[in-house]
Amino acid sequence: MFSQTAFRQRCAKWLIATGLFLMLGACVEKPSTLERVKEDGVLRVITRNSPATYFQDRNGETGFEYELVKRFADDLGVKLEIETADNLDDLFSQLGKPNGPVLAAAGLVGSDERKQQARFSHPYLEVTPQVIYRNGQPRPTTPADLAGKRITVLKGSTHAEQLAELKKQNPAIEYEESDAVEVVDLLRMVDEGQIDLTLVDSNEVAMNQVYFPNVRVAFDLGDARNQRWAVAPGEDNSLLNEINAYLDKVQKNGTLQRLKDRYYGHVDVLGYVGAYTFAQHLQQRLPKYEKHFQAAAKEEKVDWRLLAAIGYQESLWQPDVTSKTGVRGLMMLTQNTAQAMGVSNRLDARQSISGGAKYLAYMKDQLDEKIEEPDRTWFALAAYNVGSGHLDDARKLAENEGLNPNKWLDVKKMLPRLSQKQWYRKTRYGYARGGEPVHFVANIRRYYDILTWVTQPQLEGSQVAEGVLHIPGVDKTKPTEQPSQL
């Protein structure tokens, strides 16, 4: 017979085995956030829909934050999925939800209050909060001057926190927080006189001021601050550590600086006069020639807005101009260039635009194959202006200085040396007004950025959840007084 002792022994073994199984099961840890991202093959990111963060144009997704976070996703070897928040409160509430975004990349500044909602990465961009007023109105110069003014800021922003602190010291300061607007809306409201003042970070002021010629910076409110990415609160540091390592890497290898240069390094080249004039010509002149730019761009496989930007830089979209040096037409072609590109009449707008497009494509084809986009386009523009020989001289100077001859950020530092004897005497092609192509490229990049933003289409489909593009209007109203410099 089966003894009671043996039965008890078997039961004990079974209980021990079951207990061990349960213990082992309990010891299996849940995957970290970084492991889940890699297992899913998707990095889900939440951001804001604005020119300084993320938007879509006809070529796809773009924006400083998008470019930076897309490279991070590529480093992880995963797909990037972007969604936009209706407002900052929504952004933080969505962060870390099940199957939701694990990272916020939206031009965020950490604060004591926000650190209760999220954890922040190493810094990547320094900005300064600025008080914005309308040209022609009394300029505020101190925080005390904010009292009695109509002020609106983004709801949940660090600017709202700043105003709350100021109000403790000066109860006469009143302000409204709105979750129905973006930065471009606030600037427009100041520009149109709907509100007296707003607070905006310096990078977004610089990017958007050209759309609003009446907008002015009154003064900086406090010290410069750092923008950072954010992840959900908690003890899981896996993703945050990876983010910090990535941001440190792009800071060290120059990628971050190239992005800053691309998006912010040329934002102030227009100045007041240029901004106001461009705003007028954008609506009065461009429509006459847009179809010619589009046709030529299609033929040469370039962006029509880049051609339009070149045309504006060259002639302010005027087809019948002639310079003192004999270049003529909307794209300001020399006689030799016109003949080489098959242009018989340089004063014919369609022919001039077509010739300019062919010449740009030719210049790009002549470049060293090691030069990649977007630098390839900037090099082609410089060659369009100063000639490929002088550009090669500048590249060699860059290489001799230990810089990268295939990066515009480095070569543009060398171009002005071509007008200095101590440098151009060492080059093959000699003297050149090397500062001109630097300004030429900077201006065209700025015009191109503006054209890209104002011609973007409305988003289609569900790629960006709940997102609405904010297309800035261009104010044609001439300001009432000469502005101060920003």
Coordinates of C-alpha atoms in Angstrom, one line a residue:
M1 CA 0.0 0.0 0.0
F2 CA 0.9 3.5 -0.6
S3 CA 2.1 4.8 2.8
Q4 CA 0.9 8.0 4.3
T5 CA 4.6 9.1 4.8
A6 CA 5.4 8.6 1.1
F7 CA 2.2 10.6 0.2
R8 CA 3.3 13.4 2.4
Q9 CA 6.8 13.4 0.9
R10 CA 5.4 13.7 -2.6
C11 CA 3.0 16.5 -1.6
A12 CA 5.9 18.3 0.0
K13 CA 8.0 18.0 -3.2
W14 CA 5.1 19.2 -5.3
L15 CA 4.5 22.2 -3.1
I16 CA 8.2 23.0 -3.1
A17 CA 8.3 22.7 -6.9
T18 CA 5.2 24.8 -7.3
G19 CA 6.6 27.4 -4.9
L20 CA 9.8 27.6 -6.8
F21 CA 7.9 28.0 -10.1
L22 CA 5.9 30.8 -8.7
M23 CA 8.9 32.5 -7.3
L24 CA 10.8 32.3 -10.6
G25 CA 7.8 33.7 -12.4
A26 CA 7.6 36.6 -10.0
C27 CA 11.3 37.3 -10.5
V28 CA 10.9 37.9 -14.3
E29 CA 11.1 41.6 -14.6
K30 CA 9.0 43.7 -16.9
P31 CA 11.0 45.0 -19.9
S32 CA 12.4 48.5 -19.5
T33 CA 11.1 51.4 -21.5
L34 CA 14.1 51.2 -23.8
E35 CA 13.7 47.5 -24.3
R36 CA 10.0 48.0 -25.1
V37 CA 10.9 50.6 -27.7
K38 CA 13.4 48.3 -29.4
E39 CA 11.0 45.3 -29.2
D40 CA 8.2 47.3 -30.7
G41 CA 10.5 48.8 -33.3
V42 CA 8.8 52.2 -32.7
L43 CA 9.8 55.4 -30.9
R44 CA 6.6 57.3 -30.0
V45 CA 7.2 61.0 -29.6
I46 CA 4.8 63.8 -28.7
T47 CA 5.6 67.4 -29.8
R48 CA 4.0 70.8 -30.8
N49 CA 3.0 71.8 -34.3
S50 CA 5.0 74.9 -35.0
P51 CA 7.9 76.1 -37.2
A52 CA 10.4 75.7 -34.4
T53 CA 9.4 72.1 -33.5
Y54 CA 7.5 70.1 -36.1
F55 CA 5.4 70.6 -39.2
Q56 CA 4.8 69.1 -42.6
D57 CA 5.5 70.7 -45.9
R58 CA 5.1 69.2 -49.4
N59 CA 8.3 67.2 -49.0
G60 CA 7.2 65.6 -45.7
E61 CA 8.0 66.1 -42.1
T62 CA 10.4 68.8 -40.9
G63 CA 11.4 71.1 -38.0
F64 CA 14.3 71.4 -35.6
E65 CA 12.9 69.0 -33.0
Y66 CA 11.8 66.5 -35.7
E67 CA 15.2 66.4 -37.3
L68 CA 16.9 65.9 -33.9
V69 CA 14.5 63.2 -32.7
K70 CA 14.5 61.4 -36.1
R71 CA 18.2 60.9 -35.8
F72 CA 17.8 59.5 -32.3
A73 CA 15.2 57.0 -33.7
D74 CA 17.6 56.1 -36.5
D75 CA 20.4 55.5 -33.9
L76 CA 18.1 53.1 -32.0
G77 CA 17.2 51.4 -35.2
V78 CA 13.5 52.0 -34.8
K79 CA 10.7 53.8 -36.6
L80 CA 9.7 57.3 -35.5
E81 CA 6.0 58.0 -34.8
I82 CA 5.1 61.6 -34.1
E83 CA 1.9 62.9 -32.6
T84 CA 1.1 66.6 -31.7
A85 CA -0.5 67.9 -28.5
D86 CA -3.3 70.4 -28.5
N87 CA -1.5 72.2 -25.6
L88 CA 1.3 71.8 -23.1
D89 CA -1.0 70.4 -20.4
D90 CA -2.1 67.7 -22.9
L91 CA 1.5 67.0 -23.8
F92 CA 2.5 66.2 -20.3
S93 CA -0.6 64.2 -19.5
Q94 CA -0.1 62.0 -22.6
L95 CA 3.5 61.3 -21.8
G96 CA 4.1 57.8 -20.6
K97 CA 0.5 56.6 -21.0
P98 CA 0.1 52.9 -22.1
N99 CA 0.9 52.6 -25.8
G100 CA 1.4 56.3 -25.8
P101 CA 4.4 58.6 -26.4
V102 CA 7.5 57.8 -24.3
L103 CA 9.3 61.0 -25.2
A104 CA 8.4 64.7 -25.5
A105 CA 10.5 66.7 -27.9
A106 CA 8.8 70.1 -28.0
G107 CA 11.2 72.9 -27.1
L108 CA 10.5 72.4 -23.4
V109 CA 12.3 74.2 -20.5
G110 CA 12.5 72.4 -17.2
S111 CA 11.1 74.1 -14.1
D112 CA 10.3 73.0 -10.5
E113 CA 6.7 72.6 -11.4
R114 CA 7.3 70.6 -14.5
K115 CA 9.8 68.3 -12.7
Q116 CA 6.7 67.0 -10.9
Q117 CA 5.3 65.9 -14.2
A118 CA 8.3 64.6 -16.1
R119 CA 12.1 64.0 -16.0
F120 CA 14.3 66.1 -18.3
S121 CA 17.3 65.3 -20.4
H122 CA 20.6 67.0 -20.8
P123 CA 20.2 70.4 -22.5
Y124 CA 20.5 70.9 -26.3
L125 CA 19.5 74.5 -27.0
E126 CA 19.8 77.7 -25.0
V127 CA 17.0 80.3 -25.3
T128 CA 15.9 83.5 -23.5
P129 CA 12.4 84.4 -22.6
Q130 CA 11.5 87.7 -24.2
V131 CA 8.6 90.2 -23.7
I132 CA 7.1 91.1 -27.0
Y133 CA 5.2 94.3 -27.9
R134 CA 3.9 96.1 -30.9
N135 CA 5.9 98.7 -32.8
G136 CA 4.4 102.1 -32.3
Q137 CA 3.3 101.4 -28.7
P138 CA 5.2 102.4 -25.6
R139 CA 8.1 100.0 -25.1
P140 CA 8.1 98.2 -21.8
T141 CA 11.6 98.2 -20.2
T142 CA 11.0 96.5 -16.8
P143 CA 8.7 93.9 -15.3
A144 CA 6.8 96.8 -13.6
D145 CA 5.7 98.0 -17.0
L146 CA 3.7 94.9 -17.5
A147 CA 1.0 96.1 -15.1
G148 CA -2.2 97.3 -16.8
K149 CA -1.3 95.5 -20.1
R150 CA -3.3 92.9 -22.0
I151 CA -1.0 89.9 -21.8
T152 CA -1.6 86.3 -23.1
V153 CA 0.8 83.4 -22.9
L154 CA 0.6 79.7 -23.6
K155 CA -1.3 77.7 -21.0
G156 CA 1.0 75.6 -18.9
S157 CA 4.1 77.2 -20.2
T158 CA 7.1 78.3 -18.1
H159 CA 6.2 81.8 -19.3
A160 CA 3.0 81.5 -17.3
E161 CA 5.0 80.4 -14.3
Q162 CA 7.2 83.5 -14.7
L163 CA 4.2 85.8 -14.8
A164 CA 2.7 84.0 -11.7
E165 CA 5.9 84.8 -9.8
L166 CA 5.9 88.4 -11.0
K167 CA 2.2 88.8 -9.9
K168 CA 3.1 87.8 -6.3
Q169 CA 5.4 90.9 -6.3
N170 CA 3.1 93.1 -8.3
P171 CA -0.6 92.2 -8.0
A172 CA -1.5 94.8 -10.7
I173 CA 0.0 92.4 -13.4
E174 CA -2.8 90.6 -15.1
Y175 CA -2.5 87.9 -17.8
E176 CA -4.4 85.2 -19.6
E177 CA -3.3 81.7 -20.3
S178 CA -4.7 80.1 -23.5
D179 CA -4.6 76.5 -24.7
A180 CA -6.2 77.4 -28.0
V181 CA -3.1 79.1 -29.5
E182 CA 0.5 78.5 -30.5
V183 CA 3.5 80.9 -30.5
V184 CA 2.7 82.1 -34.0
D185 CA -0.8 83.0 -32.9
L186 CA 0.5 85.0 -30.0
L187 CA 2.8 86.9 -32.2
R188 CA 0.0 87.6 -34.6
M189 CA -2.2 88.8 -31.8
V190 CA 0.5 91.3 -30.8
D191 CA 1.1 92.3 -34.4
E192 CA -2.6 93.0 -35.0
G193 CA -3.1 94.8 -31.6
Q194 CA -5.4 92.2 -30.2
I195 CA -3.2 92.0 -27.1
D196 CA -0.5 94.3 -25.8
L197 CA 2.2 91.8 -24.8
T198 CA 3.2 88.2 -24.8
L199 CA 6.2 86.1 -23.7
V200 CA 8.0 84.0 -26.2
D201 CA 11.4 82.3 -26.3
S202 CA 14.1 84.0 -28.3
N203 CA 14.5 81.2 -30.9
E204 CA 10.8 81.3 -31.8
V205 CA 10.8 85.1 -32.0
A206 CA 13.7 85.0 -34.4
M207 CA 12.1 82.3 -36.6
N208 CA 8.7 84.0 -36.8
Q209 CA 9.3 87.7 -36.7
V210 CA 9.5 88.0 -40.5
Y211 CA 5.8 87.1 -40.7
F212 CA 4.9 89.9 -38.4
P213 CA 6.7 93.2 -39.2
N214 CA 5.2 95.1 -36.3
V215 CA 6.5 92.7 -33.6
R216 CA 9.3 93.9 -31.4
V217 CA 11.3 92.6 -28.5
A218 CA 10.9 94.8 -25.4
F219 CA 13.3 93.1 -23.1
D220 CA 14.6 89.8 -21.9
L221 CA 12.7 88.5 -18.9
G222 CA 15.3 86.7 -16.8
D223 CA 18.4 84.7 -17.8
A224 CA 18.9 82.3 -20.6
R225 CA 17.5 78.8 -20.1
N226 CA 18.0 75.4 -21.7
Q227 CA 15.5 73.4 -23.7
R228 CA 15.4 69.7 -23.0
W229 CA 13.5 66.5 -23.9
A230 CA 11.2 65.0 -21.3
V231 CA 10.2 61.4 -20.4
A232 CA 7.6 60.2 -17.9
P233 CA 8.3 60.3 -14.2
G234 CA 9.4 57.1 -12.4
E235 CA 12.5 55.1 -11.7
D236 CA 13.1 53.6 -15.1
N237 CA 16.1 55.5 -16.4
S238 CA 16.8 53.3 -19.4
L239 CA 15.4 55.6 -22.1
L240 CA 16.6 58.8 -20.4
N241 CA 20.2 57.5 -20.1
E242 CA 20.1 56.6 -23.8
I243 CA 18.7 60.1 -24.7
N244 CA 21.5 61.8 -22.7
A245 CA 24.2 59.7 -24.3
Y246 CA 22.7 60.6 -27.8
L247 CA 22.5 64.3 -27.0
D248 CA 26.1 64.3 -25.7
K249 CA 27.2 62.6 -28.9
V250 CA 25.5 65.0 -31.3
Q251 CA 26.9 67.9 -29.3
K252 CA 30.4 66.5 -29.6
N253 CA 30.4 65.4 -33.2
G254 CA 28.9 68.6 -34.6
T255 CA 25.5 67.3 -35.6
L256 CA 23.7 69.5 -33.1
Q257 CA 25.5 72.6 -34.3
R258 CA 24.7 71.9 -37.9
L259 CA 21.0 71.6 -37.0
K260 CA 21.2 74.8 -35.1
D261 CA 22.8 76.5 -38.0
R262 CA 20.3 75.1 -40.4
Y263 CA 17.3 76.3 -38.4
Y264 CA 18.5 79.2 -36.4
G265 CA 21.9 80.3 -37.8
H266 CA 20.4 82.5 -40.5
V267 CA 17.1 83.7 -38.9
D268 CA 18.2 87.3 -38.5
V269 CA 19.6 88.1 -41.9
L270 CA 16.6 89.9 -43.2
G271 CA 16.3 92.6 -40.6
Y272 CA 13.3 95.0 -40.4
V273 CA 13.5 96.4 -44.0
G274 CA 13.9 93.0 -45.5
A275 CA 11.1 91.5 -43.5
Y276 CA 8.7 94.2 -44.4
T277 CA 9.6 94.2 -48.1
F278 CA 9.5 90.5 -48.4
A279 CA 6.0 90.4 -46.8
Q280 CA 4.8 92.8 -49.5
H281 CA 6.5 91.1 -52.5
L282 CA 5.3 87.6 -51.3
Q283 CA 1.8 88.6 -52.0
Q284 CA 2.2 91.1 -54.8
R285 CA 4.9 89.7 -57.1
L286 CA 5.3 86.0 -56.5
P287 CA 1.9 84.9 -57.8
K288 CA 2.9 86.2 -61.3
Y289 CA 5.9 83.8 -61.6
E290 CA 5.0 80.9 -59.3
K291 CA 3.9 78.7 -62.3
H292 CA 7.3 79.3 -64.0
F293 CA 9.2 78.3 -60.9
Q294 CA 7.1 75.2 -60.5
A295 CA 7.6 74.2 -64.1
A296 CA 11.4 74.7 -64.1
A297 CA 11.7 72.9 -60.7
K298 CA 9.9 69.9 -62.1
E299 CA 12.1 69.8 -65.1
E300 CA 15.3 70.0 -63.0
K301 CA 14.1 68.0 -60.1
V302 CA 14.5 70.7 -57.5
D303 CA 12.2 72.4 -55.0
W304 CA 10.4 75.3 -56.7
R305 CA 10.5 77.3 -53.5
L306 CA 14.3 77.2 -53.6
L307 CA 14.3 78.6 -57.1
A308 CA 11.9 81.3 -56.0
A309 CA 14.1 82.1 -53.1
I310 CA 17.1 82.5 -55.5
G311 CA 15.0 84.7 -57.7
Y312 CA 14.0 86.9 -54.9
Q313 CA 17.6 87.3 -53.7
E314 CA 18.7 88.1 -57.2
S315 CA 16.0 90.5 -58.4
L316 CA 13.2 90.8 -55.8
W317 CA 11.2 88.9 -58.4
Q318 CA 11.6 91.6 -61.1
P319 CA 12.1 90.3 -64.7
D320 CA 13.5 93.4 -66.3
V321 CA 16.4 94.5 -64.0
T322 CA 20.0 94.9 -65.1
S323 CA 23.0 95.3 -62.7
K324 CA 26.0 97.5 -63.2
T325 CA 28.0 94.4 -64.1
G326 CA 25.7 93.5 -66.9
V327 CA 23.8 90.5 -65.4
R328 CA 20.1 90.7 -66.2
G329 CA 16.7 89.4 -65.6
L330 CA 14.7 87.8 -62.8
M331 CA 17.5 85.2 -62.1
M332 CA 20.3 87.8 -62.9
L333 CA 22.2 85.6 -65.4
T334 CA 25.4 86.7 -67.1
Q335 CA 25.5 86.6 -70.9
N336 CA 27.8 83.6 -71.0
T337 CA 25.6 81.7 -68.5
A338 CA 22.5 82.5 -70.4
Q339 CA 23.9 81.2 -73.6
A340 CA 25.2 78.1 -72.0
M341 CA 21.8 77.4 -70.5
G342 CA 19.9 78.0 -73.8
V343 CA 18.4 81.4 -72.8
S344 CA 17.9 83.7 -75.7
N345 CA 16.2 86.5 -73.8
R346 CA 17.3 87.1 -70.3
L347 CA 14.5 89.6 -69.7
D348 CA 11.8 86.9 -70.3
A349 CA 10.8 85.7 -66.9
R350 CA 10.1 82.1 -68.0
Q351 CA 13.4 81.8 -69.8
S352 CA 15.3 83.4 -67.0
I353 CA 13.8 81.0 -64.4
S354 CA 14.5 78.0 -66.6
G355 CA 18.1 79.1 -67.1
G356 CA 18.6 79.7 -63.4
A357 CA 17.2 76.2 -62.6
K358 CA 19.5 74.6 -65.2
Y359 CA 22.5 76.5 -63.9
L360 CA 21.8 75.5 -60.3
A361 CA 21.4 71.8 -61.3
Y362 CA 24.7 72.1 -63.3
M363 CA 26.5 73.6 -60.3
K364 CA 25.2 70.8 -58.0
D365 CA 26.4 68.1 -60.5
Q366 CA 29.9 69.6 -60.5
L367 CA 30.4 69.3 -56.8
D368 CA 32.5 66.6 -55.1
E369 CA 30.4 63.5 -54.7
K370 CA 31.4 63.4 -51.0
I371 CA 29.3 66.5 -50.3
E372 CA 25.9 65.3 -49.1
E373 CA 22.5 67.0 -48.7
P374 CA 21.6 69.5 -47.3
D375 CA 25.1 70.8 -47.5
R376 CA 25.2 70.0 -51.2
T377 CA 22.5 72.5 -51.9
W378 CA 24.2 75.3 -49.9
F379 CA 27.5 74.6 -51.8
A380 CA 25.7 74.7 -55.1
L381 CA 24.2 78.1 -54.1
A382 CA 27.6 79.4 -53.2
A383 CA 29.1 78.3 -56.5
Y384 CA 26.1 79.9 -58.3
N385 CA 27.2 83.1 -56.7
V386 CA 31.0 83.1 -56.5
G387 CA 32.0 80.3 -59.0
S388 CA 33.1 76.7 -58.4
G389 CA 36.8 77.6 -58.5
H390 CA 36.6 80.0 -55.6
L391 CA 34.5 77.6 -53.7
D392 CA 37.1 74.9 -54.2
D393 CA 39.7 77.3 -52.8
A394 CA 37.6 77.8 -49.7
R395 CA 37.2 74.1 -49.2
K396 CA 41.0 73.6 -49.4
L397 CA 41.5 76.4 -46.8
A398 CA 39.0 74.6 -44.6
E399 CA 40.8 71.3 -44.9
N400 CA 44.1 73.0 -44.1
E401 CA 42.6 74.4 -40.9
G402 CA 41.5 70.9 -39.9
L403 CA 37.8 71.6 -40.7
N404 CA 35.5 69.5 -42.8
P405 CA 35.6 70.7 -46.5
N406 CA 32.3 68.9 -47.2
K407 CA 30.3 70.8 -44.5
W408 CA 28.9 74.2 -45.3
L409 CA 29.1 75.2 -41.6
D410 CA 32.9 74.9 -41.9
V411 CA 33.5 76.2 -45.4
K412 CA 31.5 79.3 -44.9
K413 CA 34.0 80.4 -42.3
M414 CA 36.8 80.2 -44.9
L415 CA 35.0 82.0 -47.8
P416 CA 35.6 85.6 -46.4
R417 CA 39.3 84.9 -46.3
L418 CA 39.3 84.9 -50.1
S419 CA 39.2 88.7 -49.9
Q420 CA 42.3 88.9 -47.7
K421 CA 45.7 88.9 -49.4
Q422 CA 47.4 86.7 -46.8
W423 CA 45.0 84.0 -47.7
Y424 CA 44.0 84.4 -51.3
R425 CA 47.6 84.6 -52.4
K426 CA 47.8 80.9 -51.4
T427 CA 44.9 79.9 -53.5
R428 CA 44.6 78.8 -57.1
Y429 CA 41.9 81.3 -58.2
G430 CA 43.0 84.2 -56.1
Y431 CA 40.9 87.1 -54.8
A432 CA 37.1 86.9 -54.5
R433 CA 34.5 88.8 -52.5
G434 CA 34.2 85.8 -50.3
G435 CA 31.7 87.3 -47.9
E436 CA 29.1 87.7 -50.6
P437 CA 28.3 84.0 -51.1
V438 CA 28.0 83.6 -47.3
H439 CA 25.3 86.3 -47.2
F440 CA 23.8 85.0 -50.5
V441 CA 23.3 81.5 -49.1
A442 CA 22.0 82.8 -45.7
N443 CA 19.4 85.1 -47.4
I444 CA 18.2 82.3 -49.7
R445 CA 17.9 79.9 -46.9
R446 CA 15.8 82.4 -44.9
Y447 CA 13.5 83.1 -47.9
Y448 CA 13.3 79.4 -48.6
D449 CA 12.3 78.7 -44.9
I450 CA 9.6 81.3 -45.1
L451 CA 8.2 80.0 -48.5
T452 CA 8.3 76.4 -47.1
W453 CA 6.2 77.4 -44.1
V454 CA 3.7 79.6 -45.8
T455 CA 3.0 77.2 -48.7
Q456 CA 2.7 74.0 -46.6
P457 CA -0.6 72.1 -47.1
Q458 CA -3.0 71.1 -44.5
L459 CA -2.2 67.7 -43.0
E460 CA -4.1 64.7 -44.4
G461 CA -5.0 61.5 -42.7
S462 CA -4.2 60.5 -39.1
Q463 CA -0.5 60.7 -39.2
V464 CA -0.6 63.5 -36.6
A465 CA -3.3 63.0 -34.1
E466 CA -5.5 66.0 -33.3
G467 CA -3.0 68.3 -35.0
V468 CA -3.8 71.6 -36.7
L469 CA -1.2 73.6 -38.6
H470 CA -0.8 77.2 -37.8
I471 CA 0.0 79.0 -41.0
P472 CA 1.1 82.5 -40.2
G473 CA -0.4 85.4 -42.1
V474 CA 1.9 88.0 -43.6
D475 CA 1.0 91.4 -42.5
K476 CA 1.3 94.0 -45.3
T477 CA 0.6 97.0 -42.9
K478 CA 3.6 99.3 -42.8
P479 CA 4.8 99.9 -39.2
T480 CA 4.2 103.4 -37.9
E481 CA 7.7 104.1 -36.7
Q482 CA 11.3 102.9 -37.3
P483 CA 12.0 99.9 -35.2
S484 CA 14.8 99.2 -32.7
Q485 CA 17.2 96.5 -33.6
L486 CA 16.5 93.0 -32.2

